[in-house]
PDB file of C-alpha atoms and ligand atoms in Angstrom:
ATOM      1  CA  UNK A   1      24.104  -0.613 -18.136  1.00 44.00           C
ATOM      2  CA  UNK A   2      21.455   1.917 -16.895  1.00 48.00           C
ATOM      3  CA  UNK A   3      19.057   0.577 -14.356  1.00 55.00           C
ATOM      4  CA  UNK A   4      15.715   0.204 -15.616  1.00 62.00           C
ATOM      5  CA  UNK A   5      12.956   1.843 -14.222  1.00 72.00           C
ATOM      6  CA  UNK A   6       9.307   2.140 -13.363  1.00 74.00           C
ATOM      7  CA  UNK A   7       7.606   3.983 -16.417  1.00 69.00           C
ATOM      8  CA  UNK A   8       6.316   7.312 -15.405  1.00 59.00           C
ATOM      9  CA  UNK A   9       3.564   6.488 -18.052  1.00 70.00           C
ATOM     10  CA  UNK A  10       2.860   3.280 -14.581  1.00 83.00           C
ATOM     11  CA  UNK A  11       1.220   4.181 -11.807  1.00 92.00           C
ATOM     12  CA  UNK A  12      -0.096   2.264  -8.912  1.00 96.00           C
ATOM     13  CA  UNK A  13      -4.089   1.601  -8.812  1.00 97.00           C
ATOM     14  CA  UNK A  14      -6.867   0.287  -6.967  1.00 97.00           C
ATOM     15  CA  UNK A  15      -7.522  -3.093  -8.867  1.00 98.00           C
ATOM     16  CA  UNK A  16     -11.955  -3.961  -9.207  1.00 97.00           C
ATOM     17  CA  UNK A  17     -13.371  -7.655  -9.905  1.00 98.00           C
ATOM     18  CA  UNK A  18     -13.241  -6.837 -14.081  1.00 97.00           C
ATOM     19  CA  UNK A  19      -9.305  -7.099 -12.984  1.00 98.00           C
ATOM     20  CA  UNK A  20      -9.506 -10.832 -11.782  1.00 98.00           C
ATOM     21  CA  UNK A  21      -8.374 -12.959 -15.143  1.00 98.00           C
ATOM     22  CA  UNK A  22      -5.068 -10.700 -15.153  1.00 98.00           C
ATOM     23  CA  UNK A  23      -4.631 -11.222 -11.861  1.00 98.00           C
ATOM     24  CA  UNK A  24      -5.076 -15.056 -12.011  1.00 98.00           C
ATOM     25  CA  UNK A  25      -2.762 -15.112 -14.970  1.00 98.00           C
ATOM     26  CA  UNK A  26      -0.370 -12.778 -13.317  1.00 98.00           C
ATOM     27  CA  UNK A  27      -0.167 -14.704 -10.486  1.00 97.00           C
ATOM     28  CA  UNK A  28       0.345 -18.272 -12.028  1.00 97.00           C
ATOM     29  CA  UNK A  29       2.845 -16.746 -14.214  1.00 96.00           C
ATOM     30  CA  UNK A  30       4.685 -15.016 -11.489  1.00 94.00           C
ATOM     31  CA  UNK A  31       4.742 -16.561  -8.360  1.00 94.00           C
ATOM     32  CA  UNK A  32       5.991 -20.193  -7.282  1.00 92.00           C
ATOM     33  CA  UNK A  33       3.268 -20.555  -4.833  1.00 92.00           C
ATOM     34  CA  UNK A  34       0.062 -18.551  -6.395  1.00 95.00           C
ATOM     35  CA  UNK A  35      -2.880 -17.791  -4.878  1.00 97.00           C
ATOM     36  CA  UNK A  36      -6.145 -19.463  -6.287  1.00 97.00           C
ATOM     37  CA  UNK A  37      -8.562 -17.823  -8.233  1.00 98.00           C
ATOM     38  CA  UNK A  38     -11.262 -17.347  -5.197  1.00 98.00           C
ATOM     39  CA  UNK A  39      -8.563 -16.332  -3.332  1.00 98.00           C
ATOM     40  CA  UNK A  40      -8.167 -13.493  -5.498  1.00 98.00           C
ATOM     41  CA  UNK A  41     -11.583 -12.776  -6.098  1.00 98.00           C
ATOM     42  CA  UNK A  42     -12.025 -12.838  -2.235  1.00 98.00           C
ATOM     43  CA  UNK A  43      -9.253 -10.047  -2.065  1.00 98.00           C
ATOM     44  CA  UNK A  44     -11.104  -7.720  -4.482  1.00 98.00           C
ATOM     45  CA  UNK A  45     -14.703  -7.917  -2.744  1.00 98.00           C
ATOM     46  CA  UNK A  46     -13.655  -7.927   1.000  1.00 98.00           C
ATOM     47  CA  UNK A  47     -13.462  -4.042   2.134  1.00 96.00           C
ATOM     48  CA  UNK A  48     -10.613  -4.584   4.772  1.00 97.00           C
ATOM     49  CA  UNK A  49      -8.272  -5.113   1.521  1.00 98.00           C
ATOM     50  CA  UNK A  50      -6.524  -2.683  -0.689  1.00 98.00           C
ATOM     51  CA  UNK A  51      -5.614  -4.560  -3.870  1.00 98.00           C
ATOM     52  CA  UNK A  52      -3.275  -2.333  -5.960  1.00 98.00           C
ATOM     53  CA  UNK A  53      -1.497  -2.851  -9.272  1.00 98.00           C
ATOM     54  CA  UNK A  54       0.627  -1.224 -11.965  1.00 97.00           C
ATOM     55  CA  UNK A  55      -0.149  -2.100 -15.887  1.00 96.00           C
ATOM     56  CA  UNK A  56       1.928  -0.928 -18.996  1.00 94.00           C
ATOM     57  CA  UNK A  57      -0.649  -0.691 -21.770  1.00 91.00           C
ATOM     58  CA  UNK A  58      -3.590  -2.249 -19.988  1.00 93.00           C
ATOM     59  CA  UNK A  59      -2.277  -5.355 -19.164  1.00 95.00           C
ATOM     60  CA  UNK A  60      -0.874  -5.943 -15.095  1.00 97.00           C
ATOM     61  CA  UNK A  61       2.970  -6.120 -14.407  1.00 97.00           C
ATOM     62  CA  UNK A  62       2.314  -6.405 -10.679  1.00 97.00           C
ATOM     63  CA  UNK A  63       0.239  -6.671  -7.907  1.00 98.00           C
ATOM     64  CA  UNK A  64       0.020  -5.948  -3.759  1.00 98.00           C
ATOM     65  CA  UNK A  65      -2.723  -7.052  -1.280  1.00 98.00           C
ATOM     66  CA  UNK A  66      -2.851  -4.961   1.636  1.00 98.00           C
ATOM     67  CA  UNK A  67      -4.858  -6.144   4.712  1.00 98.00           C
ATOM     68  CA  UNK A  68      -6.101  -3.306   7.304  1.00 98.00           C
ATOM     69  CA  UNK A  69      -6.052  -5.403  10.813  1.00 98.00           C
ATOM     70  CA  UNK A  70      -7.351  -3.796  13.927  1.00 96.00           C
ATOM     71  CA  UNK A  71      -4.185  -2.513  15.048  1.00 96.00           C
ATOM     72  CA  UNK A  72      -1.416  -3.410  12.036  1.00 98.00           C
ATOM     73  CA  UNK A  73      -1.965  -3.993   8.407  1.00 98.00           C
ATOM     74  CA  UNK A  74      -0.724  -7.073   6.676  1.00 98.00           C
ATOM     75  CA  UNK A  75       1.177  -7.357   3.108  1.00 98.00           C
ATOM     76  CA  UNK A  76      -0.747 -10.406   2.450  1.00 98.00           C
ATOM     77  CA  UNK A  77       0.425 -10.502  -1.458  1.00 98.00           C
ATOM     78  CA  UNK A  78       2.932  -8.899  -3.603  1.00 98.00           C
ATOM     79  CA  UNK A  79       4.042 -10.283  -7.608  1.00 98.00           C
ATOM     80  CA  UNK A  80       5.947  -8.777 -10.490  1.00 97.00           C
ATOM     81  CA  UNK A  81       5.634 -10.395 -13.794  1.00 97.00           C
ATOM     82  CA  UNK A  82       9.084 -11.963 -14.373  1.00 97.00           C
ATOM     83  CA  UNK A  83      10.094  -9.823 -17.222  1.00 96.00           C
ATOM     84  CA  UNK A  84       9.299  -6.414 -15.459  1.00 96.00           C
ATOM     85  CA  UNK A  85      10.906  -7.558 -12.494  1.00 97.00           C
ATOM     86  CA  UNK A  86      14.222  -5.256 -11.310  1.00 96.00           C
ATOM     87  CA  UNK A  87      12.691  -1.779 -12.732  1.00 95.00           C
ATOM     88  CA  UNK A  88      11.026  -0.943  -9.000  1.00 96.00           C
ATOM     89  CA  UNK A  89       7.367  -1.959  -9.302  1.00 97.00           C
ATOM     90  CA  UNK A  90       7.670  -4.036  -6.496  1.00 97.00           C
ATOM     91  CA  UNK A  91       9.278  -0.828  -4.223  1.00 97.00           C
ATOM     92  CA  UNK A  92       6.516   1.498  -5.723  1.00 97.00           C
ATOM     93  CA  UNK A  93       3.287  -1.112  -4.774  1.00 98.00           C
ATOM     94  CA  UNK A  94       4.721  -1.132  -1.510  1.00 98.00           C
ATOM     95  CA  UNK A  95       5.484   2.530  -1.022  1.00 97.00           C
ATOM     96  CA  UNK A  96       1.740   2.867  -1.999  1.00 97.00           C
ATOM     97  CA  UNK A  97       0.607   0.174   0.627  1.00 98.00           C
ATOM     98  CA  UNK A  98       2.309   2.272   3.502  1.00 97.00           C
ATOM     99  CA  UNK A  99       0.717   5.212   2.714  1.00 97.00           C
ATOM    100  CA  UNK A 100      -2.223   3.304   2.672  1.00 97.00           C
ATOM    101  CA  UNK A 101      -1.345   1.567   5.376  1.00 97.00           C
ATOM    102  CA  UNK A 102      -0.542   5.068   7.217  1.00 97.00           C
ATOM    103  CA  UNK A 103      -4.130   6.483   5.816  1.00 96.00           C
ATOM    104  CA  UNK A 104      -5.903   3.521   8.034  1.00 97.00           C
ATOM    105  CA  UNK A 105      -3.544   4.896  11.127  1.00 96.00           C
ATOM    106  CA  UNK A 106      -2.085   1.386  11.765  1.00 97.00           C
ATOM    107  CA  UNK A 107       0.598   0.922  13.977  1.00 97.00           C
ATOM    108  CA  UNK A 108       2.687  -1.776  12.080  1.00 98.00           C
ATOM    109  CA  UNK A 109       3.206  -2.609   8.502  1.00 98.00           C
ATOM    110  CA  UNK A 110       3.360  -6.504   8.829  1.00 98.00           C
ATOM    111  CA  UNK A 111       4.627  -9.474   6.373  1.00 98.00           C
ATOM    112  CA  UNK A 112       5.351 -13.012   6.365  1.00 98.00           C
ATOM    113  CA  UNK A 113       7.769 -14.518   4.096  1.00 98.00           C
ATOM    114  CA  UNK A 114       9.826 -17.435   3.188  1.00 97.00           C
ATOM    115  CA  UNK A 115      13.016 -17.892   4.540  1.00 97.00           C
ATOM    116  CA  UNK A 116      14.741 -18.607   1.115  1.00 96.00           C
ATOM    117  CA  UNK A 117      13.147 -15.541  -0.784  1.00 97.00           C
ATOM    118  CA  UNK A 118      15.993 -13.462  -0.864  1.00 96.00           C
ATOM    119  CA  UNK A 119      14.527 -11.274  -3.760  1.00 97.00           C
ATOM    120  CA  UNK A 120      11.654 -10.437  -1.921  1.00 98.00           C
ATOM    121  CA  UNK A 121      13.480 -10.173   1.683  1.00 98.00           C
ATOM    122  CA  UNK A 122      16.288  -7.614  -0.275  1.00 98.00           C
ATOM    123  CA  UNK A 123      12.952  -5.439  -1.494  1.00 98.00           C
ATOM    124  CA  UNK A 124      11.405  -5.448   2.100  1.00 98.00           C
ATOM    125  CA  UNK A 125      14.805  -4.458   3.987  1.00 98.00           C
ATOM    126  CA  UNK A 126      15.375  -1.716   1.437  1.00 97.00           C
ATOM    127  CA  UNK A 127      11.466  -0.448   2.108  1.00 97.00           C
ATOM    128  CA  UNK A 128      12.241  -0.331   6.083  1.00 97.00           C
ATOM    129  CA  UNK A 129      11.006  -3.387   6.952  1.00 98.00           C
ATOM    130  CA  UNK A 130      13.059  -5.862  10.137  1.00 98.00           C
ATOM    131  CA  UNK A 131      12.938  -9.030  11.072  1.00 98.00           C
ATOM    132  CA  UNK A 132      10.883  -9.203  14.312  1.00 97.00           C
ATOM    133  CA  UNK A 133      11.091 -13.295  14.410  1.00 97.00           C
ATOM    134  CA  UNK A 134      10.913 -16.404  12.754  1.00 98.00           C
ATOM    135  CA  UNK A 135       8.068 -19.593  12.353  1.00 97.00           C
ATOM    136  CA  UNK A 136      10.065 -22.557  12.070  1.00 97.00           C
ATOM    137  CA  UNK A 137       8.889 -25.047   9.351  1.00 96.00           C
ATOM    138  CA  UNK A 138       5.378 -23.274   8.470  1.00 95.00           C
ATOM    139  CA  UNK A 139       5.558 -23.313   4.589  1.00 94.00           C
ATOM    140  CA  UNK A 140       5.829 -26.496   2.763  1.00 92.00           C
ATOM    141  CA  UNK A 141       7.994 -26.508   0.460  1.00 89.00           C
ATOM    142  CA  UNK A 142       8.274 -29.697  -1.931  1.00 88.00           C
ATOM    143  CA  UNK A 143       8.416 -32.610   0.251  1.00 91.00           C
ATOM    144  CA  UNK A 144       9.896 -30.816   3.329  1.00 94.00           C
ATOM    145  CA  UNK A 145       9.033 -27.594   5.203  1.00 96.00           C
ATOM    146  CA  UNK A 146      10.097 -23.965   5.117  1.00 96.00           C
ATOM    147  CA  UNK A 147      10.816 -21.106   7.491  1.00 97.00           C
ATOM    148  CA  UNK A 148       8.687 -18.192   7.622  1.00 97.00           C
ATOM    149  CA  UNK A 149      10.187 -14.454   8.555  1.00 98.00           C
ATOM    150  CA  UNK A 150       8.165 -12.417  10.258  1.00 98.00           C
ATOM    151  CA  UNK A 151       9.004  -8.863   9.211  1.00 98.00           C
ATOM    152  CA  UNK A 152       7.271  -5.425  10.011  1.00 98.00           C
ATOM    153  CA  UNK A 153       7.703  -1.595   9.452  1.00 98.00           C
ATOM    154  CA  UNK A 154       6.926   0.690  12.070  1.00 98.00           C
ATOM    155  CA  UNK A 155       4.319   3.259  11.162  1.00 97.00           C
ATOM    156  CA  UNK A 156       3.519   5.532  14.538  1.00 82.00           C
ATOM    157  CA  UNK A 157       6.514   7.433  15.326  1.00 63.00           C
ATOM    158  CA  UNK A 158       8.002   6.384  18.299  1.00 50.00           C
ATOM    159  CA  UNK A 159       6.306   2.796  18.411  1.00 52.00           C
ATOM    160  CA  UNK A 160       8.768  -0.052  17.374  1.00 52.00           C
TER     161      UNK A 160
HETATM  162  C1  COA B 201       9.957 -10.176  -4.964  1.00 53.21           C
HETATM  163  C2  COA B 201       9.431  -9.390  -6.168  1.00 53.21           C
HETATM  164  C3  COA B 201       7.969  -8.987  -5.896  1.00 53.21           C
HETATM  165  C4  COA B 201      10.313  -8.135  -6.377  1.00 53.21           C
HETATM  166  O1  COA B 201       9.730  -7.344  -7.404  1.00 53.21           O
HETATM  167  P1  COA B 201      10.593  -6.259  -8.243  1.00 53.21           P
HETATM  168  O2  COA B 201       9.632  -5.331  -8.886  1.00 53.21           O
HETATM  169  O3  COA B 201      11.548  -6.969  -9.131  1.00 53.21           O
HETATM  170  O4  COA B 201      11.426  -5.497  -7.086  1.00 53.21           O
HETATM  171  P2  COA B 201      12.110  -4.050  -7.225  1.00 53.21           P
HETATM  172  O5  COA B 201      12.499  -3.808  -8.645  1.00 53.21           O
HETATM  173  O6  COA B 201      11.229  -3.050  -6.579  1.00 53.21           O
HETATM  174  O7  COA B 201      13.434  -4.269  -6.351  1.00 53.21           O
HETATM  175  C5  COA B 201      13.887  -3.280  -5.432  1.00 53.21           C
HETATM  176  C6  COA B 201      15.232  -3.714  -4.863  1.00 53.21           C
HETATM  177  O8  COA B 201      15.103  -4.953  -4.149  1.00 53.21           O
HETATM  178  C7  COA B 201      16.290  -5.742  -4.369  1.00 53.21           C
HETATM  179  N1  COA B 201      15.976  -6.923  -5.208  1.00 53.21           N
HETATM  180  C8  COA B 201      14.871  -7.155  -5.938  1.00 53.21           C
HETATM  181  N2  COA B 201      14.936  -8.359  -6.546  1.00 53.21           N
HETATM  182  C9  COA B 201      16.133  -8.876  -6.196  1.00 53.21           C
HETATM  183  C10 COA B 201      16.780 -10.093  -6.509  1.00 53.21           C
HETATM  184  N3  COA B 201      16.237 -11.019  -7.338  1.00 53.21           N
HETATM  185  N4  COA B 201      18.001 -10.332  -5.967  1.00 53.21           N
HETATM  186  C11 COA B 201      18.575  -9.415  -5.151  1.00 53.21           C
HETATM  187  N5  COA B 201      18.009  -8.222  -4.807  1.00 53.21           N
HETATM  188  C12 COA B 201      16.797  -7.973  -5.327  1.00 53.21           C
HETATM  189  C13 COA B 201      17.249  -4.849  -5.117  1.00 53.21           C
HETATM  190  O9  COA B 201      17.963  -4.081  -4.147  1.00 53.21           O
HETATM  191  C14 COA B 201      16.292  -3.977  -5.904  1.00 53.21           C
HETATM  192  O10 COA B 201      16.867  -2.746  -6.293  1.00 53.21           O
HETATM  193  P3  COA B 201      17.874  -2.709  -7.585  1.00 53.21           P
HETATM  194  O11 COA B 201      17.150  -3.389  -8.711  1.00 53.21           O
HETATM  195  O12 COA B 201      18.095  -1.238  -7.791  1.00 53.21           O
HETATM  196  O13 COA B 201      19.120  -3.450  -7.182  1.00 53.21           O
HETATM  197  C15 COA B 201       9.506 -10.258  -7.468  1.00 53.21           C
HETATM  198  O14 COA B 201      10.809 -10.814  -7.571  1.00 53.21           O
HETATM  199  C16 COA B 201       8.484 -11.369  -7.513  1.00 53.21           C
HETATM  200  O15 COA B 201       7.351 -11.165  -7.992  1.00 53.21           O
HETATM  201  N6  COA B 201       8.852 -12.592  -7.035  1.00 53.21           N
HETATM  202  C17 COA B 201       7.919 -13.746  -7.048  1.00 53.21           C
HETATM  203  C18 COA B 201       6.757 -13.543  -6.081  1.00 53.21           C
HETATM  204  C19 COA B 201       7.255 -13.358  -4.640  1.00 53.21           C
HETATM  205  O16 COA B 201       8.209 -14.007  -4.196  1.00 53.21           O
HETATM  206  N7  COA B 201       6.565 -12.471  -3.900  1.00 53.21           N
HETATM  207  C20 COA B 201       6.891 -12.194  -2.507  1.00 53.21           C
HETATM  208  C21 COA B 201       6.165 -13.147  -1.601  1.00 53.21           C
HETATM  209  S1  COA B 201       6.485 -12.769   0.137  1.00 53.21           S
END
């Protein structure tokens, strides 16, 4: 079977505060550990974030929260509704982010993510992204704890 992709009709944009209840609903619907609803809001208002999303007929099949650090920017966020999932929104968001990312001349494109995400650790090592290191135990997960990866794509040619 073909592989299904991103509609040319879907492109990535800048997401405002009148996007918030399809973001919460996104986000409980799509992701195990969601962020809250001020979370979210928090994301929209604070300037040093770039909150982008894709929507087929007006209503949100994904969204990315990009962080601008001093030095580095930070994928802080990134969910695909479960039935759009494997058509590339996820690879699109986060070719956006690193152009935005590149934009804000930061020097690293960094992420943190659970050890036993292998969907989400397949999109980042097809974007570019390594594995500079891991936090043992920081997520909980059920009654136990988690890894976290620490990932990160290089963005200044010849800094690594
Ligand atoms: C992780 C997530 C954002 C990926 O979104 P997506 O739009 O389905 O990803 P893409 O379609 O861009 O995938 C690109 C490539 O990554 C790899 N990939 C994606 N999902 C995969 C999976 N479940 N298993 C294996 N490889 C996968 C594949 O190589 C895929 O290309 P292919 O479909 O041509 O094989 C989505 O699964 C999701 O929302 N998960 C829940 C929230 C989450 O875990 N977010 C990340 C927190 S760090």
């Amino acid at each position: 079977m073909a592989r299904r992709t991103v509609s040319l009709t879907m492109r990535p944009e800048r997401l405002e505060l009148d996007d918030l209840p399809g973001l919460v609903a996104l986000e409980g619907e799509g992701q195990p550990h969601p962020w809250s609803k001020a979370q979210l809001h928090n994301a929209l208002v604070d300037e040093r974030a770039h909150v982008l999303g894709m929507k087929a007929h007006a209503v949100l099949q994904g969204f990315a929260v990009f962080y601008r650090l001093p030095f580095e920017a930070e994928l802080q966020a990134i969910t695909v509704a479960p039935q759009a999932r494997r058509q590339g929104i996820a690879s699109v968001l986060l070719a956006h982010g690193i152009t935005q990312a590149r934009a804000w001349n930061s020097e690293r494109l960094l992420l943190e993510v659970r050890a036993s995400n292998q969907a989400a650790i397949a999109v980042y090592r097809r974007a570019g992204f390594q594995q500079d290191g891991v936090r043992r135990g920081y997520y909980r997960n059920g009654a136990g704890r988690e890894d976290a990866w620490l990932m990160s794509l290089p963005l200044v040619a010849g800094k690594a």
